XYZ file of N, CA and C in Angstrom:
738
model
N 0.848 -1.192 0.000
C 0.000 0.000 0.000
C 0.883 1.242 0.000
N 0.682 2.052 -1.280
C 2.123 3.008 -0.940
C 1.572 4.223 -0.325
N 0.618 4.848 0.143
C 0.340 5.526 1.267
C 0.673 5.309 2.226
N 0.479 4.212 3.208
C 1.316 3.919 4.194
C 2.919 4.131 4.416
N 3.450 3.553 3.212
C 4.776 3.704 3.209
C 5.091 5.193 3.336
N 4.717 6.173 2.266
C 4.963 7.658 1.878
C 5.067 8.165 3.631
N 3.653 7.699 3.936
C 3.745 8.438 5.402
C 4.720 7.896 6.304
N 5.466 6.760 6.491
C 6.410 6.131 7.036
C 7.797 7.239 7.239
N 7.873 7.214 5.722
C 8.710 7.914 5.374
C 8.953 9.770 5.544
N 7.711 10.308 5.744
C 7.208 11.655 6.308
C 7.630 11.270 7.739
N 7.205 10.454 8.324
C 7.499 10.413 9.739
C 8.973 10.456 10.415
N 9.307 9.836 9.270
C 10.641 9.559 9.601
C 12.137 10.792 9.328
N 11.520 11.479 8.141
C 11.873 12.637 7.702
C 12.045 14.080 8.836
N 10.698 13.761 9.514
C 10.317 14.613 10.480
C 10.549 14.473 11.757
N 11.129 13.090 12.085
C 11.866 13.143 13.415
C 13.034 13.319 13.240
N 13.962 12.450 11.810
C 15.478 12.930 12.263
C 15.645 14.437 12.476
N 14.754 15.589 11.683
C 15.279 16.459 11.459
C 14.517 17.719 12.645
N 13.609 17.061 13.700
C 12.805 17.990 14.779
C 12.764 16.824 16.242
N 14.311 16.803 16.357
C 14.226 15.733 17.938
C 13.085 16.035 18.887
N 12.446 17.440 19.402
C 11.727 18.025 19.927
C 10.279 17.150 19.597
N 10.063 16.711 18.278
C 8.790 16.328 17.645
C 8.480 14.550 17.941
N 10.169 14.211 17.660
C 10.275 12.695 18.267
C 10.111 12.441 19.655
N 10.319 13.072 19.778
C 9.832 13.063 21.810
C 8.923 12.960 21.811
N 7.609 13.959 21.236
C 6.637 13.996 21.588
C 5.777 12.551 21.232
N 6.218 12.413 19.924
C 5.381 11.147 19.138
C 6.020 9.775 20.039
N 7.030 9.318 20.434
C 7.570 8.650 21.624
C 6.543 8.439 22.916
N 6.582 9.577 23.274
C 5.835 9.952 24.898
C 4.089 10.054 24.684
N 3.872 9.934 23.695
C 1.845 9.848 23.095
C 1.850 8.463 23.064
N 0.055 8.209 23.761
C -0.357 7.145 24.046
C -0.869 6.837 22.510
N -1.121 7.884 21.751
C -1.824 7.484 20.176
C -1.726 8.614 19.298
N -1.267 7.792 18.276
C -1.045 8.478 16.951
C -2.048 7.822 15.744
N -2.313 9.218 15.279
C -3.693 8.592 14.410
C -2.803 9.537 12.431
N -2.580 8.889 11.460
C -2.112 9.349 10.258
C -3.148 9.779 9.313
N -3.177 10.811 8.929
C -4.263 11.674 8.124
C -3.811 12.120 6.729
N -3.647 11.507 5.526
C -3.286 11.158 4.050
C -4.055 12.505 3.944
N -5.024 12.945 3.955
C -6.238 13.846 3.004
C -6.585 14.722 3.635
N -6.470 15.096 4.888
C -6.646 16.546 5.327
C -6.025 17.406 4.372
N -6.931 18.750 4.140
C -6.480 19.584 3.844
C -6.344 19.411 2.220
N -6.943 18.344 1.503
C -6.550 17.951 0.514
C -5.054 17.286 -0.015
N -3.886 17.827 0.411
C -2.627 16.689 -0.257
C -1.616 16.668 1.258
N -1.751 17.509 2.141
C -0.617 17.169 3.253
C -0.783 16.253 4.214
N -0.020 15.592 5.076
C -0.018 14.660 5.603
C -0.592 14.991 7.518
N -0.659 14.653 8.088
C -1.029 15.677 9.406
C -0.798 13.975 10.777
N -0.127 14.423 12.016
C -0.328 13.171 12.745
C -0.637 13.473 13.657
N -1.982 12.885 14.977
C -2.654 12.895 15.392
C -2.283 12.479 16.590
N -1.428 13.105 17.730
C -0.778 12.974 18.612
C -1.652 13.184 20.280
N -1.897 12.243 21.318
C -2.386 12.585 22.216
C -1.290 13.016 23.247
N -2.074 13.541 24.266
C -0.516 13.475 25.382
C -1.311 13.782 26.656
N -1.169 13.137 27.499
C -1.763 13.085 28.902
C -1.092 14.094 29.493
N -1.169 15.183 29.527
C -0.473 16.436 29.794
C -0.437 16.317 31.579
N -0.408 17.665 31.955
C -0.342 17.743 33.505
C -1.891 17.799 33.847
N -2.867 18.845 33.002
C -3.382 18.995 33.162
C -4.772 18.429 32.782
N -4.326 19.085 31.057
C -5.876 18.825 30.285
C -5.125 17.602 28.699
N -5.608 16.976 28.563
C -5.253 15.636 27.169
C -5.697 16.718 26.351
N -4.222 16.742 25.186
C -4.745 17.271 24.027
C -4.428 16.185 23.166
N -5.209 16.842 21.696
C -4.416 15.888 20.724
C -3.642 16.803 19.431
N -2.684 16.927 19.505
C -1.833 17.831 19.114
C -1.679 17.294 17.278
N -1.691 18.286 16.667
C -1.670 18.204 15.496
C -0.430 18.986 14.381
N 0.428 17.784 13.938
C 1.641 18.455 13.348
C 1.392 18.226 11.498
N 1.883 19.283 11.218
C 2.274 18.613 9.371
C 3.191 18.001 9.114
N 3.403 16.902 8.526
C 4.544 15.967 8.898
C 5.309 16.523 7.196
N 4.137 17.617 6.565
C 5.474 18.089 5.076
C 6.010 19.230 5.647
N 5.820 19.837 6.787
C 6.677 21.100 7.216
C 7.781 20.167 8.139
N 8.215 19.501 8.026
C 9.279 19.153 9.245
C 10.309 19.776 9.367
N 10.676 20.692 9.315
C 11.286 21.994 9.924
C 10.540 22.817 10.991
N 9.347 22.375 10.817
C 8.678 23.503 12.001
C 8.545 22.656 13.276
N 8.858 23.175 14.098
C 8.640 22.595 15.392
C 7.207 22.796 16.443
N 6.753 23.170 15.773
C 5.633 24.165 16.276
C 3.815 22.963 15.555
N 3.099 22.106 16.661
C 1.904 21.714 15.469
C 1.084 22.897 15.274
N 0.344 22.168 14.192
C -0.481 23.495 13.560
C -1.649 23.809 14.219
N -2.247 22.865 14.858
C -2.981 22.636 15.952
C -3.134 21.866 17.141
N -3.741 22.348 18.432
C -3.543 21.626 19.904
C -5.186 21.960 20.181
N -5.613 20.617 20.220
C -7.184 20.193 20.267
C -7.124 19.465 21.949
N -7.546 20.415 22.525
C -8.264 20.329 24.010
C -9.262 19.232 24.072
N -9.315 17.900 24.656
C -10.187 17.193 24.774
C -11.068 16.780 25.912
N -11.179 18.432 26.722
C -12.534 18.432 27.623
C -11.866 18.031 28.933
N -11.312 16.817 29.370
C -11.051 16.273 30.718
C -10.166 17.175 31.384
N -10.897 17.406 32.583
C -9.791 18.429 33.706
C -8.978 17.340 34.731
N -9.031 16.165 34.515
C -8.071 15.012 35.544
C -6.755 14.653 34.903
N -6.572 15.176 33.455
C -5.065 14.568 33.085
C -5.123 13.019 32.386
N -6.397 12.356 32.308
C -6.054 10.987 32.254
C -6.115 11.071 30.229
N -4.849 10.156 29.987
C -4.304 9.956 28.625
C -5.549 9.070 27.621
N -5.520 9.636 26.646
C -5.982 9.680 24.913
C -5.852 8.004 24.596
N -6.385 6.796 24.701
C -5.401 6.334 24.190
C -5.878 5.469 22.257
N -6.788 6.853 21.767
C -6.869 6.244 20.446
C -7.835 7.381 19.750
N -6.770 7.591 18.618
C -7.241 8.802 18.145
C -7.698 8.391 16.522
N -8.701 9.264 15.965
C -9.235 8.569 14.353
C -9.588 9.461 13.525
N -9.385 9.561 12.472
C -9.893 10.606 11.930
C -11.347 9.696 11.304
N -12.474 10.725 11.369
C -13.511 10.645 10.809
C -13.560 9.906 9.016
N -14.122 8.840 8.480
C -14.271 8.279 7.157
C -14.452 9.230 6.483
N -15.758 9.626 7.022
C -16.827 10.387 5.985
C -16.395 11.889 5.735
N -15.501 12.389 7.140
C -15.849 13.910 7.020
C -14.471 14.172 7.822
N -13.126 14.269 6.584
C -11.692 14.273 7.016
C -11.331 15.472 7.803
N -12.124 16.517 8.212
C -11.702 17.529 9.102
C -11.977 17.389 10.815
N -13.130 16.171 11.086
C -13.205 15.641 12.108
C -12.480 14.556 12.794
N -12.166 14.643 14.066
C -11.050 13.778 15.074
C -12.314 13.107 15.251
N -11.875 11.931 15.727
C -12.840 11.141 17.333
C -11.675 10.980 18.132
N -11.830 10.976 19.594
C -10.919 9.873 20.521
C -11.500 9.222 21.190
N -10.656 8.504 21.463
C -11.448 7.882 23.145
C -10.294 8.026 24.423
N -10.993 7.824 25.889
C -10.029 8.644 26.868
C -10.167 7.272 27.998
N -9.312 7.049 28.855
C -9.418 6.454 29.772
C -10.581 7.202 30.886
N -10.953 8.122 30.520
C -12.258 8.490 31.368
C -13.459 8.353 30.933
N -13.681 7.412 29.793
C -14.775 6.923 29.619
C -15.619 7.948 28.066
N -15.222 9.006 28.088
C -15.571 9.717 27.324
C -15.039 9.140 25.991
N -16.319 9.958 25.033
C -15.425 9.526 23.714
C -15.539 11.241 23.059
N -14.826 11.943 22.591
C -14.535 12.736 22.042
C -14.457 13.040 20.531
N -15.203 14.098 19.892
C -15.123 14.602 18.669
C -14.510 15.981 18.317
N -14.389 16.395 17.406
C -13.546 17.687 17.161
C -13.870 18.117 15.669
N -13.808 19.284 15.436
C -13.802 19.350 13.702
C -12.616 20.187 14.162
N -11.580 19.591 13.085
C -9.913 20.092 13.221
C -9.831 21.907 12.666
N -11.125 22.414 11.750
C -11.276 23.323 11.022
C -11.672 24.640 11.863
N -12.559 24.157 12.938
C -13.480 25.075 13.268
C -13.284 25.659 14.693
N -12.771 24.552 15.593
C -12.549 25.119 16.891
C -11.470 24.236 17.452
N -10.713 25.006 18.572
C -9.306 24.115 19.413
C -10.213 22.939 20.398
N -11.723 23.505 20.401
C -12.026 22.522 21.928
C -13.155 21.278 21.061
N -13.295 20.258 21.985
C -13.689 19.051 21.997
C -15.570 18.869 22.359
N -16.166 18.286 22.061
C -17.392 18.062 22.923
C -17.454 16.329 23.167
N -18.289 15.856 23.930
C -17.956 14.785 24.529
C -19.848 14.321 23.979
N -19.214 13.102 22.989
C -20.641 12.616 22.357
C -20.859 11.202 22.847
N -20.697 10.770 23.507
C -21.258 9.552 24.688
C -19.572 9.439 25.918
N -20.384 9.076 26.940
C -19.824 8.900 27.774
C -19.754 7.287 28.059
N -18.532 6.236 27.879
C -19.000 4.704 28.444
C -18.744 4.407 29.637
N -20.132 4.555 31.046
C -19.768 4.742 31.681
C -19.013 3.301 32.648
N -18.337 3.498 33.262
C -17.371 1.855 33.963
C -16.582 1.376 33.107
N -16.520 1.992 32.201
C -14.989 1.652 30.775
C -14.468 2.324 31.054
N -13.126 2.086 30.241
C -11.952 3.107 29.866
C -11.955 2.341 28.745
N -12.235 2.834 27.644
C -12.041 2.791 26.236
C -10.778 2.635 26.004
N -10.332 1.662 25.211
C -9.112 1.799 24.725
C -8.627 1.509 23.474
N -9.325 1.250 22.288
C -9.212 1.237 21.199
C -10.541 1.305 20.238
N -10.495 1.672 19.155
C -11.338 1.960 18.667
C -11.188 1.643 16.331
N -11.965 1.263 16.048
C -12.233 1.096 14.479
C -13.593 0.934 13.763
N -13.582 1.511 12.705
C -14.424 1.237 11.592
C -14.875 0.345 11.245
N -16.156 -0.153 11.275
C -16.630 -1.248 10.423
C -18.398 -0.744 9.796
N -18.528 -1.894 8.815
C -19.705 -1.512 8.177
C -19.266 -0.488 7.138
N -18.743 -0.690 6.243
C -18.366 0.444 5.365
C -18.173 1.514 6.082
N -17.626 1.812 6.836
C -17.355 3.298 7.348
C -18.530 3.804 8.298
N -19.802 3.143 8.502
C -21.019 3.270 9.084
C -21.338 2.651 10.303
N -20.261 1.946 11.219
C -19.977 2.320 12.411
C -18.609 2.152 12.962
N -19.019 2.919 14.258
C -17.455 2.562 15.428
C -17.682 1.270 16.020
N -16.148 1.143 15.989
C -16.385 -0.152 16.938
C -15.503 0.114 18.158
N -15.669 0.540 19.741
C -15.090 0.591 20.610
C -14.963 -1.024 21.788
N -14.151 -0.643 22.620
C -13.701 -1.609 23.459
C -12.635 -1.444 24.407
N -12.379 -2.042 25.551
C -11.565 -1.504 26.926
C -12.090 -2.643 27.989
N -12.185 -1.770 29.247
C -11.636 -2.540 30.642
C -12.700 -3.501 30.655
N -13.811 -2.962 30.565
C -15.508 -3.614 30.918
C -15.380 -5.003 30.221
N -14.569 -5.139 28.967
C -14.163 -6.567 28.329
C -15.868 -6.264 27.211
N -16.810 -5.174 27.219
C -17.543 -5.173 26.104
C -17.541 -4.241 24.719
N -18.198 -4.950 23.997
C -17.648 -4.270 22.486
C -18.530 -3.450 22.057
N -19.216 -2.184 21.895
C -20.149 -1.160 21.589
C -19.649 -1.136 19.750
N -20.931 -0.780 19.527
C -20.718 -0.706 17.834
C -21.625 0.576 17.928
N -21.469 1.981 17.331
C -22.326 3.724 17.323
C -21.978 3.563 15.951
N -23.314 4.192 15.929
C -24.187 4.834 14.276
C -22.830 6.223 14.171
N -22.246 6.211 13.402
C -21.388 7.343 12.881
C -22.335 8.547 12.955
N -23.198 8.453 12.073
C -24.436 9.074 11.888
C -24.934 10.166 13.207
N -25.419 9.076 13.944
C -25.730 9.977 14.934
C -25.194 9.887 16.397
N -23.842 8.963 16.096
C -23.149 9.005 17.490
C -23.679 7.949 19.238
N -24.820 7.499 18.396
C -25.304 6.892 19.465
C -24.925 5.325 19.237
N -25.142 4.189 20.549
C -24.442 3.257 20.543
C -26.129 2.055 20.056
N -25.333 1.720 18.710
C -26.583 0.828 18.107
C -26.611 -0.785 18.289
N -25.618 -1.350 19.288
C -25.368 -2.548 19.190
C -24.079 -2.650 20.008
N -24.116 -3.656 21.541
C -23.545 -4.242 22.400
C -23.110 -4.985 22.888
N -21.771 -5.804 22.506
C -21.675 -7.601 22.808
C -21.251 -7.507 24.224
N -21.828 -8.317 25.119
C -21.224 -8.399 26.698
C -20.289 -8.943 26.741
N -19.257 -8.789 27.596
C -18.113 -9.527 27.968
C -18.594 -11.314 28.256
N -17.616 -12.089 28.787
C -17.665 -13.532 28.765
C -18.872 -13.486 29.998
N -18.362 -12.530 31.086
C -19.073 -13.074 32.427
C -20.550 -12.456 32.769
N -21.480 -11.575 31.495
C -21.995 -10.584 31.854
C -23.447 -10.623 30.767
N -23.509 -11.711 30.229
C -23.843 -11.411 29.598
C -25.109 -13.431 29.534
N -25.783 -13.275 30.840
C -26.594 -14.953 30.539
C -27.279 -15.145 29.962
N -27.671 -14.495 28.870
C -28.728 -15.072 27.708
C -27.862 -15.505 26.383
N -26.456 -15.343 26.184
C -26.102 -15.983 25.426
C -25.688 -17.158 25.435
N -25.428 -18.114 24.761
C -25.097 -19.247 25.372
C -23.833 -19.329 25.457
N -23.154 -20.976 26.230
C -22.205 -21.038 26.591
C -20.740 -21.370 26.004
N -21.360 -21.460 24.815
C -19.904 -21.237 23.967
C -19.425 -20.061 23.468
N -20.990 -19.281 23.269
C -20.393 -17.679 22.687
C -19.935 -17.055 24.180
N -20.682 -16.908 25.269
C -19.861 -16.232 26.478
C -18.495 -17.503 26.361
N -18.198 -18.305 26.250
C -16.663 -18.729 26.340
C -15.639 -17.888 25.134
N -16.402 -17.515 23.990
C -15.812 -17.221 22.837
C -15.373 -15.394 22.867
N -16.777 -14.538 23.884
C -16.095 -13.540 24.025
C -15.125 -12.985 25.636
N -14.108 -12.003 25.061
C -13.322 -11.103 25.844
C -13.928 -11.576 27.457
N -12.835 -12.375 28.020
C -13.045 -12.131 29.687
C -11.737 -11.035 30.265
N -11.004 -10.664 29.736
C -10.485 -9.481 30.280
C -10.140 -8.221 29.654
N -9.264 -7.283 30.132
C -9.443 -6.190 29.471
C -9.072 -6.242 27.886
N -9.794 -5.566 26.667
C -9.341 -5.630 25.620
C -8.621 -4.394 24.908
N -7.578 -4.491 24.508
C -6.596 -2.945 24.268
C -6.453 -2.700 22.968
N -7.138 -3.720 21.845
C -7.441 -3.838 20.287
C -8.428 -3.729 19.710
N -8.918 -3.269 18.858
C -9.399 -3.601 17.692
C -9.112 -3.166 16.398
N -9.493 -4.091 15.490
C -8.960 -3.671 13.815
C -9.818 -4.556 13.073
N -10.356 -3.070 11.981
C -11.123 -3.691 10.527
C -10.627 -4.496 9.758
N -11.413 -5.722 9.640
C -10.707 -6.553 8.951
C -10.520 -5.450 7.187
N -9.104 -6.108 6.818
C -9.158 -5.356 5.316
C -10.054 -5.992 4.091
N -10.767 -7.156 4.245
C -11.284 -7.986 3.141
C -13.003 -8.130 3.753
N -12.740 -7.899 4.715
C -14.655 -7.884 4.929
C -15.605 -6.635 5.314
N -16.300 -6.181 5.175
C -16.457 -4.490 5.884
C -17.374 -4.726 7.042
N -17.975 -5.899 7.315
C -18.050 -6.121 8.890
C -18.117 -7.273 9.761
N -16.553 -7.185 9.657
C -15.633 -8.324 10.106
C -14.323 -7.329 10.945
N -14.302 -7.544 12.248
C -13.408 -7.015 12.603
C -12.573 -7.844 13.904
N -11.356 -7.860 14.514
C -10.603 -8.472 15.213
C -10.503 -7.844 16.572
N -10.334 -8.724 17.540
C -9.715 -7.757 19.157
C -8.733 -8.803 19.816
N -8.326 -7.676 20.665
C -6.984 -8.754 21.318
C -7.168 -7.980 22.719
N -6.529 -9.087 23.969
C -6.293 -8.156 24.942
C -5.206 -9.149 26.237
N -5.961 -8.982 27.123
C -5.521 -9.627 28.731
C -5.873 -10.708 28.516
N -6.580 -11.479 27.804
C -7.461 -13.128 28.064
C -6.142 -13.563 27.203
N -5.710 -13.275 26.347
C -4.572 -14.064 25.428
C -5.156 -14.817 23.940
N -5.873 -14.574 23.089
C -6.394 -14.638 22.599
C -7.219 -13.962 21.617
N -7.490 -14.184 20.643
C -7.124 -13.404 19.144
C -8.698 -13.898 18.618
N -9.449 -12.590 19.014
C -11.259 -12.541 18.470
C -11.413 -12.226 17.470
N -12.560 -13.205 16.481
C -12.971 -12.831 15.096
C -14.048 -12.380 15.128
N -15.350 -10.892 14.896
C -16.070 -10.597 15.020
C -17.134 -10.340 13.875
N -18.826 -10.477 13.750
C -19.093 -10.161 12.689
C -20.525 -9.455 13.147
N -20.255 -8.060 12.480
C -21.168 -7.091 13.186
C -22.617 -7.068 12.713
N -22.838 -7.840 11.886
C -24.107 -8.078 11.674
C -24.612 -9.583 12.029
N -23.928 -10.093 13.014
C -24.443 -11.011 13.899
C -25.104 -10.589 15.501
N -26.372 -11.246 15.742
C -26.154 -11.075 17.311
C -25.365 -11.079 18.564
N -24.929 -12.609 17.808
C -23.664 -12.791 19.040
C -22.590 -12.381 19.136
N -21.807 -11.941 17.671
C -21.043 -11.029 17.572
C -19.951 -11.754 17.307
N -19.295 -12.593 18.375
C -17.815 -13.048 18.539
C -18.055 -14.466 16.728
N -17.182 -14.619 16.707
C -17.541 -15.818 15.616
C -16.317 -16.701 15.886
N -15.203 -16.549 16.037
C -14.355 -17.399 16.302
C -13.129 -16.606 17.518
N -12.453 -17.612 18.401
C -11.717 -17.041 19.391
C -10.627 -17.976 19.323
N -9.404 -17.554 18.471
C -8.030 -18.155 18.345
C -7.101 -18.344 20.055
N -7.217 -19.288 20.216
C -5.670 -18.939 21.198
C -5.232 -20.047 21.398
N -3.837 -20.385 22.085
C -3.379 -21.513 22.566
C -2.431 -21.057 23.310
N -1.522 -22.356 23.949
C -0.388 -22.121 24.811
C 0.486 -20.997 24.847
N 1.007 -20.397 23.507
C 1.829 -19.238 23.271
C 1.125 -18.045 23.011
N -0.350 -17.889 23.083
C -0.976 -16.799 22.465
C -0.494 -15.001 22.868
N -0.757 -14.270 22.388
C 0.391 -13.114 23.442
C -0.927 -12.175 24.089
N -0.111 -11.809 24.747
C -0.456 -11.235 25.935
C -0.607 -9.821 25.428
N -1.735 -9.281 24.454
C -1.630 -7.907 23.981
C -2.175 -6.518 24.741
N -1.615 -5.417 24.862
C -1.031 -5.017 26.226
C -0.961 -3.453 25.417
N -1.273 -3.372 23.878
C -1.631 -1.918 22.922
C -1.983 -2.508 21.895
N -1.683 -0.998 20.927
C -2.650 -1.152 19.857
C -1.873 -2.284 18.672
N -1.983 -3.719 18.774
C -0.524 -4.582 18.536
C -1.296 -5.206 17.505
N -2.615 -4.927 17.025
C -3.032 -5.997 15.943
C -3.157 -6.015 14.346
N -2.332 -6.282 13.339
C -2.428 -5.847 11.959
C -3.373 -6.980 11.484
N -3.832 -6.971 10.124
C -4.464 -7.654 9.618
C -4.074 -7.570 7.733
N -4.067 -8.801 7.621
C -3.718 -9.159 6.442
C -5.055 -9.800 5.691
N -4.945 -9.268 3.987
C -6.550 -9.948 3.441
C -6.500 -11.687 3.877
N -7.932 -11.618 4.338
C -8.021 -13.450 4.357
C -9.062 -14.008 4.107
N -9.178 -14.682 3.192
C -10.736 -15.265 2.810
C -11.891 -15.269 4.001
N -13.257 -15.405 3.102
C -14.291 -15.600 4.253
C -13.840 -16.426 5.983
N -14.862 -15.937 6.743
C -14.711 -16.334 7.879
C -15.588 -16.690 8.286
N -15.410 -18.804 8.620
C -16.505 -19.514 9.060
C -16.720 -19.234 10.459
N -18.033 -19.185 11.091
C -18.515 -19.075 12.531
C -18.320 -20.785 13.194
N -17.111 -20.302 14.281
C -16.974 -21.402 15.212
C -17.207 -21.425 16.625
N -17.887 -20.686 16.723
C -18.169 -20.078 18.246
C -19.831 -20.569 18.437
């Protein structure tokens, strides 16, 4: 995919030559890469659990001479607690989402204002990763609670809920065996299905999901060596259909 690469290479351009900038991207819980802002420049999407207030700081990765981002997007919380997944909007490339270890999930239009509004709150989570599925037509969040929320892009509200393993007694007992019993710190769109997506976390074990199922989980990989995923650690490669074994 040579977008990916190009930006690799922006990134890389822009730390040897702004140590100040490598620090920062180092010391951020999440970096989110933005191809199409602005129409052709590149932009990276930096959180930072500050002292005070989490911003998500916004640099041009084609000025890397400037040390300075072009924007610092305030994301509402007065406790300090860290960003840890930042996205740019499918549909509408001037809008951020995040999500915060305080449960909040956060939006922004990068165009219009420095501050944040807070469009659901999950409350007893800490969110910790977040992706696209459904053609671009929903989020898929997930964190401590071990459950998976799927929100209407649309209108921000949460349209669909898989319970964790222990929480959930009307499903039966292979799908609560099949989903998340501890915290989950992943998710990722599958690249070959548009709602088919993956999670990883504390249980050790590698979830196949399909969002237009009830039960949600469809298959749950793990064995003796499975890893112990602990960030945002999950890529995905195209892979044919995916049979339900759960």
């Amino acid at each position: 995919m040579p977008v990916p690469r190009i930006l690799a290479e922006d990134i890389q351009r822009a730390s040897e030559s702004n140590d100040q900038l490598e620090d920062k991207i180092a010391e951020s819980h999440s970096v989110g890469i933005d191809p199409s802002l602005d129409g052709c420049q590149s932009f990276a999407f930096i959180s930072h659990p500050t002292s005070d207030t989490p911003k998500c700081v916004v640099y041009d990765l084609l000025k890397s001479a400037s040390r300075n981002p072009v924007q610092c997007l305030k994301l509402g919380s007065s406790v300090g607690l860290p960003v840890m997944k930042v996205l740019q909007h499918p549909e509408a490339p001037e809008t951020v989402i995040a999500c915060s270890v305080d449960g909040n999930m956060y939006t922004c239009n990068t165009t219009k204002s420095s501050s944040s509004s807070v469009f659901h709150k999950e409350e007893g989570n800490e969110p910790m990763s977040m992706c696209f599925v459904d053609a671009n037509k929903s989020l898929v969040t997930a964190g401590r609670d071990t459950h998976v929320r799927l929100y209407d892009v649309q209108t921000n509200q949460i349209v669909k809920a898989y319970h964790g393993s222990r929480e959930d007694p009307s499903a039966s007992s292979s799908i609560r065996t099949c989903r998340p019993s501890k915290k989950v710190f992943c998710v990722r769109t599958s690249p070959s299905s548009a709602h088919s997506f993956f999670s990883a976390g504390w249980d050790n074990s590698l979830k196949i999901w399909d969002s237009r199922t009830s039960e949600g989980v469809v298959q749950s990989l793990s064995h003796k060596n499975s890893p112990h995923v602990c960030g945002d650690a999950i890529d995905v490669k195209d892979i044919p259909n995916i049979e339900c074994k759960c």
